[in-house]
Coordinates of N, CA, C and O in Angstrom, one line a residue:
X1 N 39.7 73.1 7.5 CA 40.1 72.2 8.6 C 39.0 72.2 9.7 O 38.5 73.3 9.8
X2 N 38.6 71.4 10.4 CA 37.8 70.8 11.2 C 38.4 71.1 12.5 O 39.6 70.8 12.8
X3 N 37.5 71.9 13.4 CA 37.6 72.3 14.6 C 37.8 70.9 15.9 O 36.8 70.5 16.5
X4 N 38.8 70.6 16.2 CA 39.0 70.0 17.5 C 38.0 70.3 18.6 O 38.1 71.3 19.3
X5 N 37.0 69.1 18.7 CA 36.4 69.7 20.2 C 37.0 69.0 21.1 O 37.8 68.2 20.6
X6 N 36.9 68.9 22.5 CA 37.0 68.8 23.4 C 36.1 69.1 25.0 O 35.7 70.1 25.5
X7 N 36.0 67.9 25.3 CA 34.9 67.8 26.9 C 35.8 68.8 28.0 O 37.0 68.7 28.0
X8 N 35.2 69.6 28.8 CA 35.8 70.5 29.5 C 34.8 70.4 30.9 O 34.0 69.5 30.8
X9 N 34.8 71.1 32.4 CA 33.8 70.7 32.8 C 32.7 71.9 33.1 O 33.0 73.0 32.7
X10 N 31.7 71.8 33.5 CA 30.6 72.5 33.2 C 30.8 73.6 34.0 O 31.1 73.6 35.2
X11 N 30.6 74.9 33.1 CA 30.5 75.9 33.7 C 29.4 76.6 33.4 O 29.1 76.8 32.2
X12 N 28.5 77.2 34.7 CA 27.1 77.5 34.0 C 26.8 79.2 33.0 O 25.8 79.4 32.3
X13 N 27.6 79.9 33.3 CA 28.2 81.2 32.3 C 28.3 80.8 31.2 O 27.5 81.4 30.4
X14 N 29.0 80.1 30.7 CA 29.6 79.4 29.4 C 28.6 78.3 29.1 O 28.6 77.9 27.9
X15 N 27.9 77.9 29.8 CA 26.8 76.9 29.2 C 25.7 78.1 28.6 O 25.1 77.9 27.6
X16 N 25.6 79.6 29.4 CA 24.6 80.1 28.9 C 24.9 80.4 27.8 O 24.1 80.0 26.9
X17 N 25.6 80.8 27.5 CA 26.3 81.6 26.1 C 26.2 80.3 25.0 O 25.5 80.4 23.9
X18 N 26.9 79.3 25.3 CA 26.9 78.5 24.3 C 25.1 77.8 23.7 O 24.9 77.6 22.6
X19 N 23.9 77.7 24.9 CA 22.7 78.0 24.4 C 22.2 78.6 23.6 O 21.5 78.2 22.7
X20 N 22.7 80.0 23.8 CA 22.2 81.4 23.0 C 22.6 81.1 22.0 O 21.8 81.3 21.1
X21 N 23.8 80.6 21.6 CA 24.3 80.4 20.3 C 25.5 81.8 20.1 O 25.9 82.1 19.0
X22 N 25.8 82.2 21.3 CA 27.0 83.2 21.2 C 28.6 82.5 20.9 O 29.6 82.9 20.4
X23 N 28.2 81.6 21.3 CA 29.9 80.8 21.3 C 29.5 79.2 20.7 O 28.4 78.9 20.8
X24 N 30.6 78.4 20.1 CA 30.7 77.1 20.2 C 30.7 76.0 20.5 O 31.7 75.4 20.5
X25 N 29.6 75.4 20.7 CA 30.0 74.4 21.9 C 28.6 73.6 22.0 O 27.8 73.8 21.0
X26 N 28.3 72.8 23.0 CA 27.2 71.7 23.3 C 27.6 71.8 24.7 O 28.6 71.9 25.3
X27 N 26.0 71.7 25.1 CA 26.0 71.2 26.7 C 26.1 69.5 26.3 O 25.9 69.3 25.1
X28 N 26.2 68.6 26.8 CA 26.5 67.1 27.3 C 26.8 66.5 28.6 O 27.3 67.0 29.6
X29 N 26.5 65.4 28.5 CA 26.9 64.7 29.4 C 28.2 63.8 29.9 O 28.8 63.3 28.9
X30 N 28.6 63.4 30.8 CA 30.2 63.3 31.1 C 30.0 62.1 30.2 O 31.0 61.9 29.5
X31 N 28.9 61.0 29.9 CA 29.4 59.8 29.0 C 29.2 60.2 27.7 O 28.8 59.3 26.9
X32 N 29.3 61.9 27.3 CA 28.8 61.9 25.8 C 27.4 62.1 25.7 O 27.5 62.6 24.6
X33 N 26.6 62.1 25.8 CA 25.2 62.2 25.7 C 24.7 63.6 25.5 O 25.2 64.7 25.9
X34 N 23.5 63.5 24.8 CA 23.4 65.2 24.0 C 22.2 65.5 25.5 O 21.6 64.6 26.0
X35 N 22.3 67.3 25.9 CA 21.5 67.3 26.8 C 21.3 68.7 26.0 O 22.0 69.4 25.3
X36 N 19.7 69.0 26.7 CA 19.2 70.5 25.8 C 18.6 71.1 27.5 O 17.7 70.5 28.1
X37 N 19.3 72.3 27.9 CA 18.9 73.0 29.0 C 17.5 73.5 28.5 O 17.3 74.1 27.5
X38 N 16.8 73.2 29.4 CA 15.4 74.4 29.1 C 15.2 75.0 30.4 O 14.3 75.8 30.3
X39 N 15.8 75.1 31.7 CA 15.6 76.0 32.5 C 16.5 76.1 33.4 O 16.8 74.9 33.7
X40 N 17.4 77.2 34.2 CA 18.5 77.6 34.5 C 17.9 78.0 36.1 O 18.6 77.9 37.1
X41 N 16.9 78.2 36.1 CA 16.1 79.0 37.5 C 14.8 78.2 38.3 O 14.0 78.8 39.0
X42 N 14.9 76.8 38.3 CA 13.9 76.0 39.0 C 13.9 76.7 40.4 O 14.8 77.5 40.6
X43 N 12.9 76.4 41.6 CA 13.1 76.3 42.7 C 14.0 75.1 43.4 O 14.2 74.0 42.9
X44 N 14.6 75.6 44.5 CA 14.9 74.2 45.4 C 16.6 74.7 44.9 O 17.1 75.7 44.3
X45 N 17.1 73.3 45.4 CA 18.8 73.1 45.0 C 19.4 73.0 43.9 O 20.4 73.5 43.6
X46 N 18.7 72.2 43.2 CA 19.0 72.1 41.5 C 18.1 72.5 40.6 O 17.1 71.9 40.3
X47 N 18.7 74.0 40.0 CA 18.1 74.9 39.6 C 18.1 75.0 38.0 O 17.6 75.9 37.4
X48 N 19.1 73.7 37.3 CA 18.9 73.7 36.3 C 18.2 72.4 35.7 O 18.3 71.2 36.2
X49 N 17.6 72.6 34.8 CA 16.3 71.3 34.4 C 17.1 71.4 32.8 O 17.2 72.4 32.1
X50 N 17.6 69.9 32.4 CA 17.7 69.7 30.7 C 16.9 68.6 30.6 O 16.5 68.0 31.6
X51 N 16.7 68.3 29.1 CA 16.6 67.1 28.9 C 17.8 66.5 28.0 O 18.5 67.1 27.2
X52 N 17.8 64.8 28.3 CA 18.9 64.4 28.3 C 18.1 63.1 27.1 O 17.2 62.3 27.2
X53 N 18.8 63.3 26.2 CA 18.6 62.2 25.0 C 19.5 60.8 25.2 O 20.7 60.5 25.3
X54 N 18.2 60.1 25.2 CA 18.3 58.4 25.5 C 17.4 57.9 25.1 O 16.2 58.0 25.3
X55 N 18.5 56.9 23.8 CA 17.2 56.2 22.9 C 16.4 56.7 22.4 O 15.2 56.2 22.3
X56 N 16.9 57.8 21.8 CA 15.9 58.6 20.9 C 14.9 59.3 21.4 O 14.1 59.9 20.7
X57 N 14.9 59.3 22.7 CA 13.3 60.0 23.4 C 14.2 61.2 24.5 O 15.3 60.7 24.9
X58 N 14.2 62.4 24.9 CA 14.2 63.0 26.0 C 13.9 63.0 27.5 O 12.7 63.3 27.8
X59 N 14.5 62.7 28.4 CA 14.0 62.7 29.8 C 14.5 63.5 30.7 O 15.7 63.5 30.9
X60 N 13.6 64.4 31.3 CA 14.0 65.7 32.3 C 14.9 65.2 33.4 O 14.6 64.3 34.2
X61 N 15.8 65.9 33.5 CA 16.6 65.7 34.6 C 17.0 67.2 35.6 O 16.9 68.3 35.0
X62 N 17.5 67.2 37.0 CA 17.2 68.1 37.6 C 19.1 68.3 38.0 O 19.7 67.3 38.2
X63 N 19.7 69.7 38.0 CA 21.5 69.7 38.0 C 21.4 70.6 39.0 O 20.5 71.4 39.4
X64 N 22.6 70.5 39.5 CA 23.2 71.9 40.7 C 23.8 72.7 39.7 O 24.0 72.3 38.5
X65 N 23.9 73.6 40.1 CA 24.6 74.9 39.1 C 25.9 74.5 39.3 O 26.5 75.6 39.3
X66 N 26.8 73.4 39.5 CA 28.1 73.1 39.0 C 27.8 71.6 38.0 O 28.6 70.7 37.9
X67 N 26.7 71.6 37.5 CA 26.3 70.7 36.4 C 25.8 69.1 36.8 O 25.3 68.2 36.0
X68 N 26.3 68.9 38.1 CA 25.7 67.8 38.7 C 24.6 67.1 39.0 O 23.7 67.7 39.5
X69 N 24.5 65.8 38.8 CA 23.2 65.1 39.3 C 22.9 64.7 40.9 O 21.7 64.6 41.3
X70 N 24.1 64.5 41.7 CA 23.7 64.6 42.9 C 25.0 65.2 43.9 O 26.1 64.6 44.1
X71 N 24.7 66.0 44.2 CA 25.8 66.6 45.2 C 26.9 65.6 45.9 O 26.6 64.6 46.5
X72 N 27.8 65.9 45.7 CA 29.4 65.3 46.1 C 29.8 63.7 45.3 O 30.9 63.3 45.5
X73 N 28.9 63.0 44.6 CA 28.8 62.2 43.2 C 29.4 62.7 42.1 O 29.5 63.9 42.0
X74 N 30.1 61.8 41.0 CA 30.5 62.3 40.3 C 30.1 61.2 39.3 O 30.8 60.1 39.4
X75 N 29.0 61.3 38.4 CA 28.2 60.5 37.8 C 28.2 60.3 36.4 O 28.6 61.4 36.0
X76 N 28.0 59.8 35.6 CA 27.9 59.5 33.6 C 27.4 60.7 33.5 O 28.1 61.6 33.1
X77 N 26.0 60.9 34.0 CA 24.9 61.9 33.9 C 25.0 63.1 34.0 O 24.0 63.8 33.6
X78 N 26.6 63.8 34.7 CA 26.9 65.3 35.2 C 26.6 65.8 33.5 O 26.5 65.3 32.4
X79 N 26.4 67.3 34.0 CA 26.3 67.9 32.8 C 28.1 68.6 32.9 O 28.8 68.9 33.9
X80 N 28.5 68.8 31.2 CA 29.9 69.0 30.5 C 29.3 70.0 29.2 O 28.2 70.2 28.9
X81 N 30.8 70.5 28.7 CA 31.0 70.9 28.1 C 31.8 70.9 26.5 O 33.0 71.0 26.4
X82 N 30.8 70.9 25.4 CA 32.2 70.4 24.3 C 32.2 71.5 23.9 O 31.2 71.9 23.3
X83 N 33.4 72.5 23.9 CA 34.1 73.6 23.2 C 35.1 73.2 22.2 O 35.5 72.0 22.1
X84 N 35.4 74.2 21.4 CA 36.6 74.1 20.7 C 38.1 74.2 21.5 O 38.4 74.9 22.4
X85 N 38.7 73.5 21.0 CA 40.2 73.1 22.1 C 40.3 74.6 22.0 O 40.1 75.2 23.0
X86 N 40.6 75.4 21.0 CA 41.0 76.7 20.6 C 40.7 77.5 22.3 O 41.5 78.2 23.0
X87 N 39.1 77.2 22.6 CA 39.0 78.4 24.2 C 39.8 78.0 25.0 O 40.2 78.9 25.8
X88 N 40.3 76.8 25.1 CA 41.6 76.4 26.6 C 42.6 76.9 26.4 O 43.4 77.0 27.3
X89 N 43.0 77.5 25.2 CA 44.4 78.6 25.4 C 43.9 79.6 25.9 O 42.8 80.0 25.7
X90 N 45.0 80.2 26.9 CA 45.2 81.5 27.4 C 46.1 82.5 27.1 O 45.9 83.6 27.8

């Protein structure tokens, strides 16, 4: 049987883990879009840098550590989470 995923919203603990390849999941973007974190620790306010696949090519983008592209916006481009439904039970 085939694992149910589900979009959840970004949490940056759980984005680490799912990088490492400890847990389940995909970082993405709120319209679906595959995004690949390469750095967690930039200087300045938005301290995480992915790249975000469009049209087949990669383009760096810069997030707040609550996965956003611009502070108090809530945009296509935030960064999300696809987990297995299974982690939303408690």
């Amino acid at each position: 049987m085939e694992t149910k995923m589900i979009i959840v919203p970004f949490d940056v603990e759980l984005a680490k883990k799912i990088t490492k390849g400890k847990i389940d999941g995909k970082v993405v973007t709120r319209d679906g879009g595959s995004a690949r974190i390469i750095c967690w620790d930039s200087e300045g306010d938005q301290p995480i840098i992915a790249l975000i696949k469009f049209h087949d090519k990669e383009y760096p983008h810069s997030f707040y550590q609550n996965g956003s592209l611009h502070d108090g916006d809530c945009l296509n481009g935030d960064l999300m989470l696809e987990i297995p439904e299974y982690m939303t039970f408690k």
